[in-house]
Amino acid sequence: MTTLRISIVGAESTGKTTLAGALTGRINHEFALRAVEVPEALRHWCSVQGRTPRIDEQAGIARLQQAWIDEAARDADVVVCDTTPLMIAVYSRLVFGDRSLDEMARACHASIDFTLLTGLDVPWVADGLQRDGPHVRGPVDASIRSHLVDWNADWAVVLGSGEARTANGLDALRRVLGAWGTRPGAPTGLFSSLLASGTGPNRPASAACPRCEPTRPLA
C-alpha cells in the first residue's frame, strides 16, 4: 500500500515542528500505524553551517528535504513532513526574488496527500538563524496559500494553541485517514480505530475540525 504523506507548512514561529512531532505520536498511538516524522532540512542545514543559505544553496536543501521524505516513505504507513520543498521555494521568492524553484517544489508536492498549514494565531518567538521577524509571517502565509491553490492541493489551516492545536490538526487528518483506510491493503484495524475515535470516511467535513479552516472538500 502506498504510504500516506502528510506535510506541515507555514510561516516562521507557527509551531510546525511541534505539531509534526505531536501528530506523529498521536497517529502511532491512536491508530497503531507506523508513522514517521521527517525533520526540516533547512533547520538542520542552518544548524550545521551556522548561517542561513545563499541563493545558490537553496536548490540543494530542497532536494535534501525531498530525499528525506522519500526515504522515510519506504518503510512507514504514514510520514508527517516538517515542511516540504514548497517552503524553500517560498523563501527563495521572498528573500532573493528567485522563482526558479517553483516547478521543482510543485513536482515534489504532488506526492503529498494532504497539507496542514499552521495559522498565524500564535505569538511570534525568536529562534536563532531561522527567524526574520513577525513582519514576514503574513507574506509567507499568503505565498503558501497561493501555491497550494494554484496546485489544486488538498489542505486545511490549523488554528489553536498548545494541545488544542494538536487536537485540531488530528481532527483534520481523521478525514484523510478515513479515506485512505478504505483503500485495498489498508492496515488491519485502522477502520475500527477511526470508528472508536469518533469518525470515519463519511463523517461530514464540518464536524471534523471546528477550529480548522477548511479550504476545499476532500475527494
Coordinates of C-alpha atoms in Angstrom, one line a residue:
M1 CA 0.0 0.0 0.0
T2 CA 1.2 3.5 -0.8
T3 CA 2.5 5.4 2.2
L4 CA 0.2 8.3 3.3
R5 CA 2.2 11.5 3.1
I6 CA 1.2 14.5 5.2
S7 CA 3.0 17.8 5.1
I8 CA 3.0 20.6 7.6
V9 CA 3.9 24.0 6.2
G10 CA 3.6 27.6 7.5
A11 CA 5.3 30.8 8.3
E12 CA 8.0 31.0 10.8
S13 CA 7.2 30.5 14.5
T14 CA 3.8 29.0 13.9
G15 CA 4.6 25.6 15.5
K16 CA 5.3 23.4 12.5
T17 CA 7.9 21.3 14.2
T18 CA 5.9 20.9 17.5
L19 CA 2.8 19.9 15.6
A20 CA 4.7 17.4 13.4
G21 CA 6.1 15.6 16.4
A22 CA 2.8 15.7 18.3
L23 CA 0.8 14.4 15.4
T24 CA 3.3 11.6 14.6
G25 CA 3.0 10.4 18.2
R26 CA -0.8 10.6 18.2
I27 CA -1.1 8.7 14.9
N28 CA 1.2 6.0 16.2
H29 CA -0.7 5.7 19.5
E30 CA -4.4 6.1 18.4
F31 CA -4.3 4.2 15.1
A32 CA -1.4 1.7 15.6
L33 CA 0.2 2.9 12.4
R34 CA 3.9 3.2 11.6
A35 CA 4.1 6.9 11.5
V36 CA 7.4 8.6 11.0
E37 CA 8.3 12.3 11.4
V38 CA 10.5 13.8 8.7
P39 CA 12.5 16.7 10.1
E40 CA 13.1 20.1 8.4
A41 CA 16.2 20.0 6.2
L42 CA 16.7 23.8 6.3
R43 CA 16.8 23.8 10.1
H44 CA 19.4 21.0 10.0
W45 CA 21.4 22.8 7.3
C46 CA 21.5 26.1 9.3
S47 CA 22.5 24.3 12.5
V48 CA 25.4 22.5 10.8
Q49 CA 26.6 25.6 8.8
G50 CA 25.9 28.2 11.4
R51 CA 24.3 30.5 8.9
T52 CA 21.4 30.9 6.5
P53 CA 21.8 29.6 2.9
R54 CA 22.8 31.7 -0.1
I55 CA 20.6 31.7 -3.2
D56 CA 22.8 29.1 -4.9
E57 CA 22.4 26.7 -2.0
Q58 CA 18.6 26.7 -1.9
A59 CA 18.0 24.0 -4.5
G60 CA 20.3 21.6 -2.8
I61 CA 18.4 22.0 0.5
A62 CA 15.1 21.5 -1.3
R63 CA 16.4 18.3 -2.9
L64 CA 17.6 17.1 0.5
Q65 CA 14.2 17.7 2.1
Q66 CA 12.5 15.6 -0.7
A67 CA 15.1 12.9 -0.3
W68 CA 14.4 12.6 3.4
I69 CA 10.7 12.3 2.7
D70 CA 11.1 9.6 0.0
E71 CA 13.4 7.6 2.3
A72 CA 11.0 7.7 5.2
A73 CA 8.1 6.7 3.0
R74 CA 9.9 3.4 2.1
D75 CA 9.2 1.9 5.5
A76 CA 6.2 3.6 7.0
D77 CA 2.4 3.7 6.8
V78 CA 2.4 7.5 7.3
V79 CA 5.0 10.1 7.0
V80 CA 4.5 13.5 8.7
C81 CA 6.8 16.0 6.9
D82 CA 8.0 19.1 8.8
T83 CA 7.9 21.2 5.7
T84 CA 8.5 20.3 2.0
P85 CA 10.4 21.9 -0.8
L86 CA 7.5 24.3 -1.0
M87 CA 8.9 26.3 1.9
I88 CA 12.3 26.6 0.2
A89 CA 10.6 27.9 -2.9
V90 CA 8.5 30.4 -1.0
Y91 CA 11.6 31.9 0.9
S92 CA 13.6 31.9 -2.3
R93 CA 10.9 34.1 -3.8
L94 CA 10.6 36.5 -0.9
V95 CA 14.3 36.7 0.1
F96 CA 16.0 36.5 -3.3
G97 CA 13.3 37.3 -5.8
D98 CA 14.0 33.8 -7.3
R99 CA 11.2 31.8 -8.7
S100 CA 13.4 29.1 -10.2
L101 CA 12.5 26.5 -7.5
D102 CA 8.7 26.8 -8.1
E103 CA 8.4 23.9 -10.6
M104 CA 10.6 21.6 -8.5
A105 CA 8.6 22.4 -5.4
R106 CA 5.3 21.7 -7.3
A107 CA 6.5 18.4 -8.6
C108 CA 7.7 17.3 -5.1
H109 CA 4.4 18.4 -3.5
A110 CA 2.4 16.3 -6.0
S111 CA 3.5 13.3 -3.9
I112 CA 1.8 14.8 -0.7
D113 CA -1.7 13.5 0.1
F114 CA -2.7 16.3 2.5
T115 CA -1.2 19.5 3.8
L116 CA -1.7 21.3 7.1
L117 CA -0.9 25.0 7.0
T118 CA -0.2 26.3 10.5
G119 CA -2.1 29.5 11.2
L120 CA -0.8 32.9 12.3
D121 CA -2.9 32.9 15.6
V122 CA 0.1 32.1 17.8
P123 CA 2.7 34.6 19.1
W124 CA 6.0 35.0 17.2
V125 CA 9.0 33.8 19.1
A126 CA 12.7 34.4 18.2
D127 CA 14.6 31.2 17.4
G128 CA 18.1 31.9 16.1
L129 CA 19.1 31.9 12.5
Q130 CA 15.7 30.9 11.1
R131 CA 13.7 33.8 12.5
D132 CA 13.4 37.0 10.4
G133 CA 10.6 38.7 12.4
P134 CA 6.9 38.8 12.8
H135 CA 6.5 41.1 9.8
V136 CA 7.4 38.3 7.3
R137 CA 4.7 35.9 8.5
G138 CA 1.9 37.5 6.6
P139 CA 3.7 37.5 3.2
V140 CA 4.9 33.9 3.7
D141 CA 1.4 32.7 4.7
A142 CA -0.1 34.4 1.6
S143 CA 2.5 32.9 -0.7
I144 CA 2.0 29.4 0.7
R145 CA -1.8 29.7 0.2
S146 CA -1.3 31.0 -3.3
H147 CA 0.9 28.0 -4.2
L148 CA -1.5 25.4 -2.7
V149 CA -4.5 26.9 -4.5
D150 CA -2.6 27.1 -7.8
W151 CA -1.5 23.5 -7.4
N152 CA -5.0 22.3 -6.6
A153 CA -3.7 20.7 -3.4
D154 CA -5.8 19.2 -0.6
W155 CA -5.1 21.3 2.5
A156 CA -6.5 23.0 5.7
V157 CA -5.4 25.6 8.1
V158 CA -4.8 24.5 11.7
L159 CA -5.6 27.0 14.4
G160 CA -5.5 27.0 18.2
S161 CA -2.6 26.8 20.7
G162 CA -0.9 24.0 22.6
E163 CA -2.8 20.8 22.9
A164 CA -5.8 22.4 21.2
R165 CA -3.7 23.0 18.1
T166 CA -2.6 19.3 18.0
A167 CA -6.2 18.1 18.5
N168 CA -7.4 20.3 15.7
G169 CA -4.7 19.1 13.4
L170 CA -5.6 15.5 14.2
D171 CA -9.3 16.1 13.6
A172 CA -8.4 17.4 10.2
L173 CA -6.4 14.3 9.5
R174 CA -9.1 11.9 10.6
R175 CA -10.9 12.5 7.4
V176 CA -7.8 11.8 5.4
L177 CA -7.0 8.7 7.4
G178 CA -10.6 7.6 6.9
A179 CA -10.5 7.9 3.1
W180 CA -7.1 6.3 3.0
G181 CA -8.2 3.4 5.3
T182 CA -10.8 2.3 2.8
R183 CA -8.3 1.6 0.1
P184 CA -7.2 -2.0 -0.7
G185 CA -4.4 -3.1 1.6
A186 CA -5.2 -0.6 4.4
P187 CA -3.5 -1.6 7.7
T188 CA -5.6 -4.0 9.7
G189 CA -7.7 -2.4 12.4
L190 CA -7.4 1.2 11.0
F191 CA -11.1 1.5 10.2
S192 CA -12.0 0.2 13.7
S193 CA -9.6 2.7 15.3
L194 CA -11.2 5.5 13.3
L195 CA -14.7 4.5 14.4
A196 CA -13.6 4.2 18.0
S197 CA -12.1 7.7 17.8
G198 CA -15.5 9.1 16.7
T199 CA -15.0 9.4 13.0
G200 CA -14.9 7.6 9.7
P201 CA -14.6 8.2 6.0
N202 CA -18.1 9.5 5.7
R203 CA -18.0 12.0 8.6
P204 CA -19.1 15.5 7.4
A205 CA -16.1 17.8 7.0
S206 CA -18.0 20.4 9.1
A207 CA -17.9 18.1 12.1
A208 CA -14.3 17.1 11.7
C209 CA -12.4 20.1 13.0
P210 CA -14.5 23.1 14.2
R211 CA -11.3 25.2 14.8
C212 CA -9.6 24.4 11.5
E213 CA -10.1 26.5 8.4
P214 CA -11.1 24.1 5.6
T215 CA -10.1 25.3 2.2
R216 CA -11.8 22.7 -0.1
P217 CA -13.6 19.4 0.4
L218 CA -11.6 16.2 0.3
A219 CA -12.3 14.0 -2.7

